Amino acid sequence: MNSRLSNATIAELPGAIAIPRYDRDAVTPGIVHLGVGAFHRAHQAAYVDACLADGEADWGIVGVSLRSPDTRDALAPQDGLYTLAVRDSAGEKLQVVGSILSLLVAPEDPGAVLAALTDPRTRIVTLTITEKAYLRAADGSLDGSHPDIVHDLANPGSPKTAHGFLAEALARRRAAGAPPFTVLCCDNLPANGATLHRLLIEFAMLLDARGSAGDRPLAGYVADEVAFPSSMVDRIVPATTDADRTRIAGELGLEDAWPVMTEPFRQWVIEDRFPAGRPAWEKFGVTMVEDVGPFEDMKLRLLNGAHSGIAYLGLLSGHATVDRAFADPAIRQFVDWLWAEAIPTLPQDAGLDPIPYTAELAARFSNTALAHRTAQIANDGSQKLPQRIVASALTRLEAGLLPEHLSLVVAAWIAACAARGGSLPLGHFTDPLDAALTALLGQELPANETVTEVFELAGFAKDHAKRQTLIELVAVHLVHLRREGPVLAFAALGIDSR
Ligand code: CS2
C-alpha cells in the first residue's frame, strides 16, 4: 500500500505532476470558504493557489463543511493537499493544489468556525453550499420556519446554517470594532450576491426582532456595511469515483483519498466590490466586472438549463452520462432548439455573443473523459429549474413567444422524479421536496393536476400572469412522456428519435 499525499511526501511525486511552488508554512488564512466540496476545490481553490504561487501569501483558505465530515476526514491527513485531474480526450493533467490550509466541520465545532470567521485576517468569505442551502421559501424569501433557521435564531452562538454563521460572525466583528469581511457567493443562483445579501438581511431582522441587538440593529449593519458582490462561476466537476482514486494513486505513487476531476475550461466573473481587499485574481484569468448579471444569465440559462434538459431527458432515454446523452441525435437536436428558445431571453446589449458560447458548450458536453453523470445533475431540480428554465420560459411568454422546449425540461423533471422506483432506481437522485413530491406523484393524478400541484409545491412562476399558460404547456409534454416516454414528446416537437 502506498503512503499518503501530504507535505512530507509531496517531494516524492513524479516531475510531470504540478505541485505548489510556494512555502505553504508561510501562507496565512485570508479566506474562509463555506461548502468545501469538489466544485470549490476545482475552481476557487485552484485560482487562489495561483495567487499564492505569485507571492500573495496572505490569502490561504480555511475550508468549512456545513454538514458532513467526509472532506475533512479525507484531506486533513493530507495537510489539505489534493490532486486536481484536468481531463479531456487529449489526456489527463495532474496538479496538486495547496491553497486549503485547514478544514473544519461545522456540526462538530461551530465555535471553531466562528473563530475563523471572526479572525481579523479573514477578509473574504466565499460560499458553494448548493442552491438548497440558502433555505428559501417558495416565494424566494428566507424560510423562517425551516427548523435550522429556527435553531439558529434561538442559538446564535452555535449555528447550523450559513446565514447563522455569517450573521453571528458579522455581529461579533462589529462588536469588536473589526471591519466586516466581504461575502462572495459562488453558487448557481441568479444575482447570487444580491440574493444572499437580501436573505441575510431577512435573517438579521428576525434576530433583531428577538431583541438581541439592542438599539443597533444588525440588519441595518448588514444592509449598509457589508459587501456582497455577485459572481458567475463555471467549471464542470463530475463526482470522483473509486476508479478515479485508483488511477490517480497509480499516477502519483501515493494515495490521495479525494482527488477532484474536472475539465480544462474554467471561468470566473466577479463584481469588483471588495472593501477589505482581495487577491489579484485578474492575473489568472478571472474577469472583474461592474455587473455580472448578463454573464450569470447566459451561464444559468444556456449551460445549466441545457444540463438539466440533458439530465432529465437523458435519464428517461437510458443515458447515464452527459456525453452519451448529448451524442444521442434527438437530445442533441433538442438542446440546439432549447438554446434557440433561451437565447432571445438574454439581455441583448451586454456585448456577449451566445453563438460561440453555445458552440463551446457543445464541445464541453461532448467531453467523454469526464463521464459526468446525468443523475448528479438531476439532483435538486426544484431548486435549480426556476433560474435555469422557468425564468426564460416566462420571459418568452411575456413576449408572446412559446417556450415549447423549455417546458419539456420541466415535464421531464416531473417524469424522471416519478420514474424513481420504476424505470430508474429509487433514490437515483434526490430533491429537498422529495417527501411531498413522492406523495403527490404516487397519486397518479391527471397531468394537468400533477403539474399544477408541482408548481404550487416548488413555487414555480408564483403569482406570474403567465403561470397557467406555462402549466398547460408542461402538462401536454407530461401526457406524452407518460404515454410513450421521450420518443413521443420529441415527435411532438418535430424531433425524430426512433
Ligand atoms: C450542473 C452544474 O449539477 C448541475 O446542476 O449543471 O453543477 C454545472 O456543472 C456547473 O454549474 C458548471 O459550472
Short mmCIF file of C-alpha atoms and ligand atoms in Angstrom, two decimals:
data_model
loop_
_atom_site.label_atom_id
_atom_site.label_comp_id
_atom_site.label_asym_id
_atom_site.label_seq_id
_atom_site.Cartn_x
_atom_site.Cartn_y
_atom_site.Cartn_z
CA MET A 1 0.00 0.00 0.00
CA ASN A 2 1.32 3.43 -0.97
CA SER A 3 1.85 6.12 1.61
CA ARG A 4 -0.39 9.17 1.58
CA LEU A 5 -0.08 12.51 -0.19
CA SER A 6 1.00 15.15 2.38
CA ASN A 7 3.53 17.93 2.97
CA ALA A 8 6.03 15.27 3.97
CA THR A 9 5.63 13.12 0.84
CA ILE A 10 4.93 15.69 -1.87
CA ALA A 11 8.57 15.84 -2.96
CA GLU A 12 8.31 12.17 -3.98
CA LEU A 13 5.82 12.91 -6.77
CA PRO A 14 6.86 12.35 -10.39
CA GLY A 15 8.09 15.54 -12.07
CA ALA A 16 5.18 15.73 -14.53
CA ILE A 17 2.75 16.48 -11.71
CA ALA A 18 2.47 20.18 -10.87
CA ILE A 19 2.86 20.96 -7.16
CA PRO A 20 2.58 24.19 -5.13
CA ARG A 21 5.69 26.26 -5.84
CA TYR A 22 5.45 28.27 -2.63
CA ASP A 23 6.19 27.80 1.03
CA ARG A 24 2.91 26.52 2.45
CA ASP A 25 4.10 27.12 6.01
CA ALA A 26 4.40 30.82 5.27
CA VAL A 27 0.81 31.12 3.97
CA THR A 28 -1.73 32.71 6.32
CA PRO A 29 -5.53 32.47 6.08
CA GLY A 30 -7.41 35.27 4.34
CA ILE A 31 -10.49 33.43 3.03
CA VAL A 32 -12.99 31.21 4.83
CA HIS A 33 -14.87 29.01 2.38
CA LEU A 34 -18.24 27.52 3.34
CA GLY A 35 -19.02 24.30 1.44
CA VAL A 36 -15.60 22.84 0.71
CA GLY A 37 -16.77 20.23 -1.81
CA ALA A 38 -15.35 19.13 -5.14
CA PHE A 39 -16.61 22.19 -7.02
CA HIS A 40 -14.77 24.61 -4.74
CA ARG A 41 -11.62 22.53 -4.96
CA ALA A 42 -11.70 22.53 -8.78
CA HIS A 43 -12.50 26.22 -9.04
CA GLN A 44 -11.91 28.93 -6.42
CA ALA A 45 -9.19 26.96 -4.59
CA ALA A 46 -7.27 26.50 -7.86
CA TYR A 47 -7.41 30.23 -8.66
CA VAL A 48 -6.27 31.06 -5.12
CA ASP A 49 -3.45 28.51 -5.47
CA ALA A 50 -2.16 30.52 -8.45
CA CYS A 51 -2.27 33.74 -6.40
CA LEU A 52 -0.35 32.10 -3.55
CA ALA A 53 2.29 30.93 -6.03
CA ASP A 54 2.50 34.55 -7.20
CA GLY A 55 3.54 35.67 -3.73
CA GLU A 56 0.18 36.72 -2.25
CA ALA A 57 0.80 34.63 0.86
CA ASP A 58 -1.98 36.10 2.99
CA TRP A 59 -4.90 34.57 1.08
CA GLY A 60 -4.85 30.94 2.25
CA ILE A 61 -8.21 29.19 2.61
CA VAL A 62 -9.88 27.74 5.71
CA GLY A 63 -12.34 25.17 4.30
CA VAL A 64 -15.59 24.59 6.19
CA SER A 65 -18.10 21.78 5.67
CA LEU A 66 -21.52 22.74 6.97
CA ARG A 67 -22.71 19.14 7.25
CA SER A 68 -20.51 16.16 6.60
CA PRO A 69 -17.02 15.37 7.94
CA ASP A 70 -16.06 13.48 4.75
CA THR A 71 -13.90 16.16 3.12
CA ARG A 72 -12.06 16.93 6.34
CA ASP A 73 -11.56 13.21 7.02
CA ALA A 74 -10.08 12.78 3.55
CA LEU A 75 -7.92 15.90 3.42
CA ALA A 76 -6.75 16.58 6.99
CA PRO A 77 -4.32 13.62 6.96
CA GLN A 78 -3.02 15.10 3.68
CA ASP A 79 -2.39 18.58 5.18
CA GLY A 80 -5.22 19.84 2.96
CA LEU A 81 -3.43 18.77 -0.24
CA TYR A 82 -5.33 17.07 -3.05
CA THR A 83 -4.93 16.32 -6.74
CA LEU A 84 -6.85 18.17 -9.42
CA ALA A 85 -7.17 16.00 -12.54
CA VAL A 86 -7.94 18.02 -15.66
CA ARG A 87 -9.34 15.61 -18.24
CA ASP A 88 -10.30 15.60 -21.91
CA SER A 89 -9.76 13.46 -24.96
CA ALA A 90 -6.13 14.61 -25.11
CA GLY A 91 -5.46 13.01 -21.72
CA GLU A 92 -5.20 13.97 -18.10
CA LYS A 93 -3.07 16.66 -16.45
CA LEU A 94 -2.48 16.42 -12.72
CA GLN A 95 -1.88 19.28 -10.33
CA VAL A 96 -1.62 19.18 -6.55
CA VAL A 97 -3.38 22.17 -5.02
CA GLY A 98 -2.09 23.66 -1.76
CA SER A 99 -4.37 26.61 -1.04
CA ILE A 100 -6.55 24.89 1.59
CA LEU A 101 -4.70 25.33 4.87
CA SER A 102 -7.13 23.69 7.28
CA LEU A 103 -10.56 22.09 7.34
CA LEU A 104 -13.40 22.49 9.82
CA VAL A 105 -16.67 20.58 10.23
CA ALA A 106 -19.35 22.96 11.47
CA PRO A 107 -21.61 20.48 13.33
CA GLU A 108 -18.61 19.15 15.29
CA ASP A 109 -17.31 22.54 16.35
CA PRO A 110 -19.35 25.60 15.38
CA GLY A 111 -17.18 27.67 17.73
CA ALA A 112 -14.09 26.93 15.63
CA VAL A 113 -15.92 28.09 12.50
CA LEU A 114 -16.97 31.32 14.24
CA ALA A 115 -13.37 31.80 15.40
CA ALA A 116 -12.15 31.50 11.80
CA LEU A 117 -14.83 33.92 10.59
CA THR A 118 -14.03 36.49 13.26
CA ASP A 119 -10.26 36.20 12.80
CA PRO A 120 -9.30 39.71 11.62
CA ARG A 121 -7.12 38.13 8.92
CA THR A 122 -10.29 36.75 7.29
CA ARG A 123 -11.27 39.35 4.71
CA ILE A 124 -13.39 37.30 2.33
CA VAL A 125 -15.96 34.55 2.93
CA THR A 126 -16.74 32.52 -0.18
CA LEU A 127 -19.64 30.05 -0.45
CA THR A 128 -20.55 27.00 -2.55
CA ILE A 129 -23.24 25.40 -0.40
CA THR A 130 -25.65 24.47 -3.28
CA GLU A 131 -28.95 26.12 -4.07
CA LYS A 132 -30.99 24.38 -1.39
CA ALA A 133 -28.77 25.51 1.49
CA TYR A 134 -29.94 29.11 1.07
CA LEU A 135 -33.21 27.96 2.66
CA ARG A 136 -35.56 29.98 0.52
CA ALA A 137 -39.32 29.59 0.83
CA ALA A 138 -41.39 29.00 -2.31
CA ASP A 139 -41.75 32.79 -2.78
CA GLY A 140 -37.97 33.29 -2.64
CA SER A 141 -37.85 34.88 0.81
CA LEU A 142 -35.95 33.31 3.71
CA ASP A 143 -37.81 30.27 5.04
CA GLY A 144 -38.13 31.49 8.62
CA SER A 145 -39.95 28.31 9.59
CA HIS A 146 -37.14 25.99 8.50
CA PRO A 147 -36.00 24.04 11.59
CA ASP A 148 -32.35 25.03 11.08
CA ILE A 149 -33.26 28.72 10.86
CA VAL A 150 -35.43 28.38 13.96
CA HIS A 151 -32.47 26.70 15.67
CA ASP A 152 -30.01 29.40 14.64
CA LEU A 153 -32.25 32.22 15.80
CA ALA A 154 -32.54 30.58 19.21
CA ASN A 155 -28.85 29.57 19.41
CA PRO A 156 -26.80 32.24 17.65
CA GLY A 157 -23.59 31.05 19.32
CA SER A 158 -23.78 27.56 17.78
CA PRO A 159 -25.34 27.96 14.35
CA LYS A 160 -26.03 25.32 11.70
CA THR A 161 -26.78 27.39 8.61
CA ALA A 162 -24.63 29.70 6.51
CA HIS A 163 -26.98 32.52 7.49
CA GLY A 164 -26.47 31.79 11.19
CA PHE A 165 -22.68 31.69 10.86
CA LEU A 166 -22.43 34.85 8.75
CA ALA A 167 -24.78 36.86 10.97
CA GLU A 168 -23.12 35.86 14.25
CA ALA A 169 -19.61 36.42 12.87
CA LEU A 170 -20.54 39.84 11.49
CA ALA A 171 -22.17 40.80 14.81
CA ARG A 172 -19.04 39.75 16.72
CA ARG A 173 -16.73 41.60 14.34
CA ARG A 174 -18.83 44.72 14.67
CA ALA A 175 -18.80 44.43 18.47
CA ALA A 176 -15.00 44.04 18.39
CA GLY A 177 -14.61 47.09 16.16
CA ALA A 178 -13.20 44.95 13.32
CA PRO A 179 -14.22 45.66 9.74
CA PRO A 180 -16.63 43.19 8.10
CA PHE A 181 -15.48 40.59 5.60
CA THR A 182 -16.75 40.62 2.03
CA VAL A 183 -19.22 37.83 1.26
CA LEU A 184 -18.68 36.24 -2.16
CA CYS A 185 -21.43 33.83 -3.16
CA CYS A 186 -20.29 31.28 -5.78
CA ASP A 187 -23.49 29.27 -6.18
CA ASN A 188 -25.64 28.99 -9.30
CA LEU A 189 -28.33 31.40 -8.12
CA PRO A 190 -29.50 34.41 -10.08
CA ALA A 191 -27.89 37.63 -8.78
CA ASN A 192 -26.24 35.37 -6.23
CA GLY A 193 -24.57 38.09 -4.16
CA ALA A 194 -27.65 40.29 -4.04
CA THR A 195 -29.81 37.26 -3.26
CA LEU A 196 -27.67 36.19 -0.33
CA HIS A 197 -27.48 39.79 0.86
CA ARG A 198 -31.27 40.01 0.92
CA LEU A 199 -31.63 36.65 2.70
CA LEU A 200 -29.06 37.62 5.32
CA ILE A 201 -30.80 40.93 5.96
CA GLU A 202 -34.05 38.98 6.46
CA PHE A 203 -32.26 36.64 8.87
CA ALA A 204 -30.75 39.59 10.76
CA MET A 205 -34.20 41.21 11.00
CA LEU A 206 -35.53 38.05 12.63
CA LEU A 207 -32.60 38.15 15.06
CA ASP A 208 -33.17 41.85 15.74
CA ALA A 209 -36.84 41.15 16.43
CA ARG A 210 -35.77 38.85 19.25
CA GLY A 211 -34.23 41.87 20.90
CA SER A 212 -30.66 40.57 20.96
CA ALA A 213 -29.20 43.54 19.11
CA GLY A 214 -30.30 46.29 21.48
CA ASP A 215 -30.69 49.60 19.69
CA ARG A 216 -28.13 48.79 16.98
CA PRO A 217 -29.98 46.52 14.60
CA LEU A 218 -27.79 44.00 12.84
CA ALA A 219 -29.98 44.14 9.73
CA GLY A 220 -29.06 47.77 9.06
CA TYR A 221 -25.39 46.97 9.50
CA VAL A 222 -25.56 44.03 7.10
CA ALA A 223 -27.50 46.16 4.64
CA ASP A 224 -25.17 49.16 4.73
CA GLU A 225 -21.72 47.96 5.72
CA VAL A 226 -21.21 44.51 4.22
CA ALA A 227 -20.34 43.98 0.54
CA PHE A 228 -21.91 41.06 -1.36
CA PRO A 229 -20.50 41.12 -4.89
CA SER A 230 -22.20 38.67 -7.25
CA SER A 231 -20.14 36.20 -9.24
CA MET A 232 -20.53 33.70 -12.06
CA VAL A 233 -18.54 30.52 -11.59
CA ASP A 234 -18.13 27.82 -14.19
CA ARG A 235 -16.31 24.52 -14.34
CA ILE A 236 -17.81 21.06 -14.82
CA VAL A 237 -16.88 18.80 -11.90
CA PRO A 238 -18.14 15.22 -12.00
CA ALA A 239 -18.19 13.31 -8.73
CA THR A 240 -14.98 11.37 -8.05
CA THR A 241 -15.28 7.59 -8.41
CA ASP A 242 -13.25 4.78 -6.84
CA ALA A 243 -11.78 4.09 -10.28
CA ASP A 244 -10.53 7.72 -10.31
CA ARG A 245 -8.93 7.23 -6.89
CA THR A 246 -7.15 4.07 -8.02
CA ARG A 247 -5.94 5.64 -11.28
CA ILE A 248 -4.67 8.79 -9.56
CA ALA A 249 -2.87 6.78 -6.85
CA GLY A 250 -1.14 4.89 -9.66
CA GLU A 251 -0.03 8.17 -11.26
CA LEU A 252 1.10 9.75 -8.00
CA GLY A 253 2.69 6.71 -6.44
CA LEU A 254 0.87 7.97 -3.33
CA GLU A 255 -2.69 7.63 -2.06
CA ASP A 256 -4.97 10.64 -2.39
CA ALA A 257 -8.24 9.96 -0.54
CA TRP A 258 -10.16 12.54 -2.56
CA PRO A 259 -8.78 13.75 -5.87
CA VAL A 260 -11.06 16.06 -7.88
CA MET A 261 -11.94 15.50 -11.56
CA THR A 262 -12.59 18.39 -13.91
CA GLU A 263 -12.41 19.77 -17.47
CA PRO A 264 -9.83 22.17 -18.96
CA PHE A 265 -12.40 25.01 -19.22
CA ARG A 266 -12.88 27.34 -16.28
CA GLN A 267 -14.45 30.77 -15.91
CA TRP A 268 -14.98 33.16 -13.03
CA VAL A 269 -16.58 36.59 -13.43
CA ILE A 270 -16.78 38.69 -10.27
CA GLU A 271 -18.20 42.08 -9.39
CA ASP A 272 -15.27 44.13 -8.17
CA ARG A 273 -16.51 45.28 -4.75
CA PHE A 274 -14.05 44.14 -2.06
CA PRO A 275 -13.68 46.87 0.58
CA ALA A 276 -11.43 44.59 2.68
CA GLY A 277 -9.16 43.73 -0.25
CA ARG A 278 -8.86 40.69 -2.49
CA PRO A 279 -6.27 38.56 -4.27
CA ALA A 280 -5.21 39.77 -7.74
CA TRP A 281 -7.43 37.14 -9.36
CA GLU A 282 -7.47 39.03 -12.66
CA LYS A 283 -3.85 37.97 -13.22
CA PHE A 284 -5.04 34.38 -13.52
CA GLY A 285 -7.92 34.71 -15.93
CA VAL A 286 -10.69 35.96 -13.64
CA THR A 287 -12.83 38.70 -15.20
CA MET A 288 -13.55 41.53 -12.77
CA VAL A 289 -16.65 43.49 -13.80
CA GLU A 290 -19.12 46.05 -12.52
CA ASP A 291 -22.23 43.95 -13.24
CA VAL A 292 -22.12 40.18 -13.52
CA GLY A 293 -25.84 39.88 -14.41
CA PRO A 294 -25.51 39.24 -18.16
CA PHE A 295 -22.76 36.64 -17.66
CA GLU A 296 -24.82 34.93 -14.99
CA ASP A 297 -27.98 34.80 -17.09
CA MET A 298 -26.09 33.43 -20.06
CA LYS A 299 -24.47 30.71 -18.00
CA LEU A 300 -27.56 29.72 -15.99
CA ARG A 301 -29.89 29.65 -18.99
CA LEU A 302 -27.56 28.15 -21.63
CA LEU A 303 -25.16 25.91 -19.71
CA ASN A 304 -27.17 24.92 -16.67
CA GLY A 305 -30.53 24.97 -18.49
CA ALA A 306 -29.18 22.60 -21.15
CA HIS A 307 -27.55 20.49 -18.44
CA SER A 308 -30.89 19.97 -16.71
CA GLY A 309 -32.56 19.14 -20.03
CA ILE A 310 -29.83 16.64 -20.89
CA ALA A 311 -30.03 15.15 -17.39
CA TYR A 312 -33.79 14.51 -17.26
CA LEU A 313 -34.33 13.59 -20.92
CA GLY A 314 -31.09 11.59 -20.78
CA LEU A 315 -32.27 9.65 -17.74
CA LEU A 316 -35.64 8.96 -19.37
CA SER A 317 -33.81 7.80 -22.52
CA GLY A 318 -31.46 5.49 -20.60
CA HIS A 319 -28.26 7.58 -20.77
CA ALA A 320 -26.06 7.54 -17.68
CA THR A 321 -23.66 10.32 -18.66
CA VAL A 322 -23.87 13.76 -20.28
CA ASP A 323 -21.59 12.89 -23.18
CA ARG A 324 -23.65 9.81 -24.09
CA ALA A 325 -26.93 11.71 -23.82
CA PHE A 326 -25.53 14.55 -25.90
CA ALA A 327 -24.36 12.10 -28.56
CA ASP A 328 -28.00 10.93 -28.93
CA PRO A 329 -29.12 12.78 -32.09
CA ALA A 330 -32.60 13.52 -30.69
CA ILE A 331 -31.24 15.05 -27.50
CA ARG A 332 -28.61 16.96 -29.46
CA GLN A 333 -31.32 18.42 -31.71
CA PHE A 334 -33.44 19.19 -28.68
CA VAL A 335 -30.59 21.09 -26.99
CA ASP A 336 -29.95 23.18 -30.10
CA TRP A 337 -33.60 24.18 -30.17
CA LEU A 338 -33.63 24.76 -26.42
CA TRP A 339 -30.75 27.19 -26.88
CA ALA A 340 -32.59 28.86 -29.75
CA GLU A 341 -35.50 29.40 -27.35
CA ALA A 342 -33.40 30.66 -24.46
CA ILE A 343 -31.05 32.99 -26.35
CA PRO A 344 -33.66 35.69 -27.14
CA THR A 345 -34.46 35.90 -23.39
CA LEU A 346 -30.91 37.09 -22.60
CA PRO A 347 -30.02 40.77 -22.34
CA GLN A 348 -29.26 41.82 -25.93
CA ASP A 349 -26.99 44.75 -25.19
CA ALA A 350 -24.43 43.09 -22.91
CA GLY A 351 -21.81 42.53 -25.58
CA LEU A 352 -21.83 38.77 -25.04
CA ASP A 353 -22.14 36.51 -28.06
CA PRO A 354 -24.17 33.37 -27.33
CA ILE A 355 -23.26 31.66 -30.60
CA PRO A 356 -19.57 30.90 -29.85
CA TYR A 357 -20.64 30.31 -26.25
CA THR A 358 -23.05 27.51 -27.18
CA ALA A 359 -20.52 26.07 -29.64
CA GLU A 360 -18.04 25.83 -26.79
CA LEU A 361 -20.71 24.29 -24.54
CA ALA A 362 -21.35 21.62 -27.17
CA ALA A 363 -17.65 20.73 -27.12
CA ARG A 364 -17.63 20.65 -23.31
CA PHE A 365 -20.73 18.45 -23.11
CA SER A 366 -19.05 16.06 -25.57
CA ASN A 367 -16.02 15.52 -23.29
CA THR A 368 -16.05 11.72 -22.96
CA ALA A 369 -13.22 11.75 -20.42
CA LEU A 370 -15.47 13.33 -17.76
CA ALA A 371 -18.23 10.68 -17.51
CA HIS A 372 -20.40 13.37 -15.89
CA ARG A 373 -23.41 11.50 -14.58
CA THR A 374 -26.89 12.63 -15.56
CA ALA A 375 -28.09 11.57 -12.09
CA GLN A 376 -25.65 14.04 -10.46
CA ILE A 377 -27.13 16.98 -12.36
CA ALA A 378 -30.67 15.68 -11.77
CA ASN A 379 -30.41 16.36 -8.03
CA ASP A 380 -32.38 19.25 -6.55
CA GLY A 381 -34.42 20.11 -9.64
CA SER A 382 -36.94 22.08 -7.59
CA GLN A 383 -34.12 24.44 -6.59
CA LYS A 384 -32.44 24.64 -9.98
CA LEU A 385 -35.20 24.87 -12.58
CA PRO A 386 -36.54 28.33 -11.61
CA GLN A 387 -33.37 30.17 -12.70
CA ARG A 388 -32.35 27.72 -15.44
CA ILE A 389 -35.63 27.10 -17.24
CA VAL A 390 -38.74 28.71 -15.75
CA ALA A 391 -37.32 32.26 -15.90
CA SER A 392 -36.60 32.03 -19.64
CA ALA A 393 -39.94 30.32 -20.31
CA LEU A 394 -41.79 33.18 -18.61
CA THR A 395 -39.76 35.82 -20.47
CA ARG A 396 -40.77 34.18 -23.74
CA LEU A 397 -44.43 34.00 -22.78
CA GLU A 398 -44.38 37.68 -21.82
CA ALA A 399 -43.04 38.44 -25.29
CA GLY A 400 -45.79 36.36 -26.91
CA LEU A 401 -43.37 33.53 -27.80
CA LEU A 402 -43.84 29.86 -26.96
CA PRO A 403 -41.35 28.06 -24.68
CA GLU A 404 -42.09 24.58 -26.03
CA HIS A 405 -38.63 23.13 -25.47
CA LEU A 406 -38.10 24.86 -22.14
CA SER A 407 -41.39 23.50 -20.88
CA LEU A 408 -40.40 19.96 -21.87
CA VAL A 409 -37.49 20.18 -19.41
CA VAL A 410 -39.93 20.85 -16.56
CA ALA A 411 -42.13 17.94 -17.66
CA ALA A 412 -39.07 15.68 -17.97
CA TRP A 413 -38.06 16.59 -14.43
CA ILE A 414 -41.51 15.57 -13.15
CA ALA A 415 -41.45 12.35 -15.20
CA ALA A 416 -37.93 11.48 -14.02
CA CYS A 417 -38.98 12.05 -10.40
CA ALA A 418 -41.95 9.76 -10.95
CA ALA A 419 -39.74 7.12 -12.62
CA ARG A 420 -37.67 6.60 -9.49
CA GLY A 421 -38.52 3.23 -8.05
CA GLY A 422 -39.73 2.18 -11.55
CA SER A 423 -37.52 2.50 -14.62
CA LEU A 424 -34.94 4.43 -12.54
CA PRO A 425 -33.54 3.19 -9.23
CA LEU A 426 -35.21 4.53 -6.10
CA GLY A 427 -33.08 7.38 -4.77
CA HIS A 428 -31.21 7.66 -8.11
CA PHE A 429 -31.27 11.40 -7.46
CA THR A 430 -32.80 13.43 -4.67
CA ASP A 431 -34.63 16.68 -4.06
CA PRO A 432 -35.41 18.61 -0.88
CA LEU A 433 -39.11 18.33 -1.84
CA ASP A 434 -38.91 14.53 -2.20
CA ALA A 435 -41.32 13.67 0.61
CA ALA A 436 -44.09 15.87 -0.83
CA LEU A 437 -43.20 15.10 -4.45
CA THR A 438 -43.27 11.33 -3.95
CA ALA A 439 -46.64 11.51 -2.19
CA LEU A 440 -48.06 13.66 -4.98
CA LEU A 441 -46.64 11.65 -7.88
CA GLY A 442 -47.82 8.41 -6.26
CA GLN A 443 -51.42 9.58 -6.68
CA GLU A 444 -51.10 9.46 -10.49
CA LEU A 445 -53.39 12.45 -10.99
CA PRO A 446 -54.19 13.70 -14.50
CA ALA A 447 -51.18 15.53 -15.98
CA ASN A 448 -52.71 18.98 -15.61
CA GLU A 449 -53.43 18.48 -11.92
CA THR A 450 -49.99 16.96 -11.30
CA VAL A 451 -48.24 19.92 -12.91
CA THR A 452 -50.40 22.44 -11.04
CA GLU A 453 -49.59 20.77 -7.72
CA VAL A 454 -45.87 20.58 -8.53
CA PHE A 455 -45.80 24.29 -9.43
CA GLU A 456 -47.53 25.01 -6.12
CA LEU A 457 -45.07 22.92 -4.12
CA ALA A 458 -41.95 24.29 -5.81
CA GLY A 459 -43.23 27.87 -6.10
CA PHE A 460 -42.58 27.93 -9.87
CA ALA A 461 -43.86 31.10 -11.58
CA LYS A 462 -45.54 32.18 -8.35
CA ASP A 463 -48.04 35.00 -8.90
CA HIS A 464 -46.94 35.31 -12.52
CA ALA A 465 -49.57 36.25 -15.11
CA LYS A 466 -48.32 33.50 -17.46
CA ARG A 467 -48.22 30.77 -14.84
CA GLN A 468 -51.33 28.97 -16.09
CA THR A 469 -50.15 29.03 -19.71
CA LEU A 470 -46.85 27.51 -18.68
CA ILE A 471 -48.59 24.83 -16.61
CA GLU A 472 -50.67 23.85 -19.65
CA LEU A 473 -47.61 23.59 -21.89
CA VAL A 474 -45.79 21.43 -19.34
CA ALA A 475 -48.86 19.24 -18.91
CA VAL A 476 -49.10 18.46 -22.63
CA HIS A 477 -45.49 17.25 -22.57
CA LEU A 478 -46.14 15.22 -19.44
CA VAL A 479 -49.03 13.45 -21.16
CA HIS A 480 -46.63 12.45 -23.95
CA LEU A 481 -43.88 11.39 -21.57
CA ARG A 482 -46.30 9.28 -19.55
CA ARG A 483 -47.70 7.63 -22.66
CA GLU A 484 -44.55 6.79 -24.61
CA GLY A 485 -41.58 8.49 -22.99
CA PRO A 486 -39.26 10.96 -24.73
CA VAL A 487 -39.95 9.44 -28.18
CA LEU A 488 -43.47 10.88 -28.28
CA ALA A 489 -42.51 14.15 -26.57
CA PHE A 490 -39.73 14.64 -29.12
CA ALA A 491 -42.01 13.70 -32.01
CA ALA A 492 -44.47 16.41 -30.93
CA LEU A 493 -41.59 18.89 -31.30
CA GLY A 494 -40.69 17.56 -34.74
CA ILE A 495 -37.69 15.59 -33.49
CA ASP A 496 -37.49 12.05 -34.81
CA SER A 497 -35.88 9.77 -32.26
CA ARG A 498 -36.99 6.36 -33.48
C1 CS2 B 1 -24.69 21.26 -13.10
C2 CS2 B 1 -23.65 22.25 -12.57
O1 CS2 B 1 -25.05 19.70 -11.37
C3 CS2 B 1 -25.52 20.65 -12.00
O2 CS2 B 1 -26.64 21.09 -11.76
O3 CS2 B 1 -25.49 21.91 -14.05
O4 CS2 B 1 -23.02 21.79 -11.44
C4 CS2 B 1 -22.63 22.61 -13.64
O5 CS2 B 1 -21.82 21.51 -13.96
C5 CS2 B 1 -21.76 23.77 -13.20
O6 CS2 B 1 -22.57 24.85 -12.88
C6 CS2 B 1 -20.77 24.14 -14.28
O7 CS2 B 1 -20.15 25.33 -13.97
#
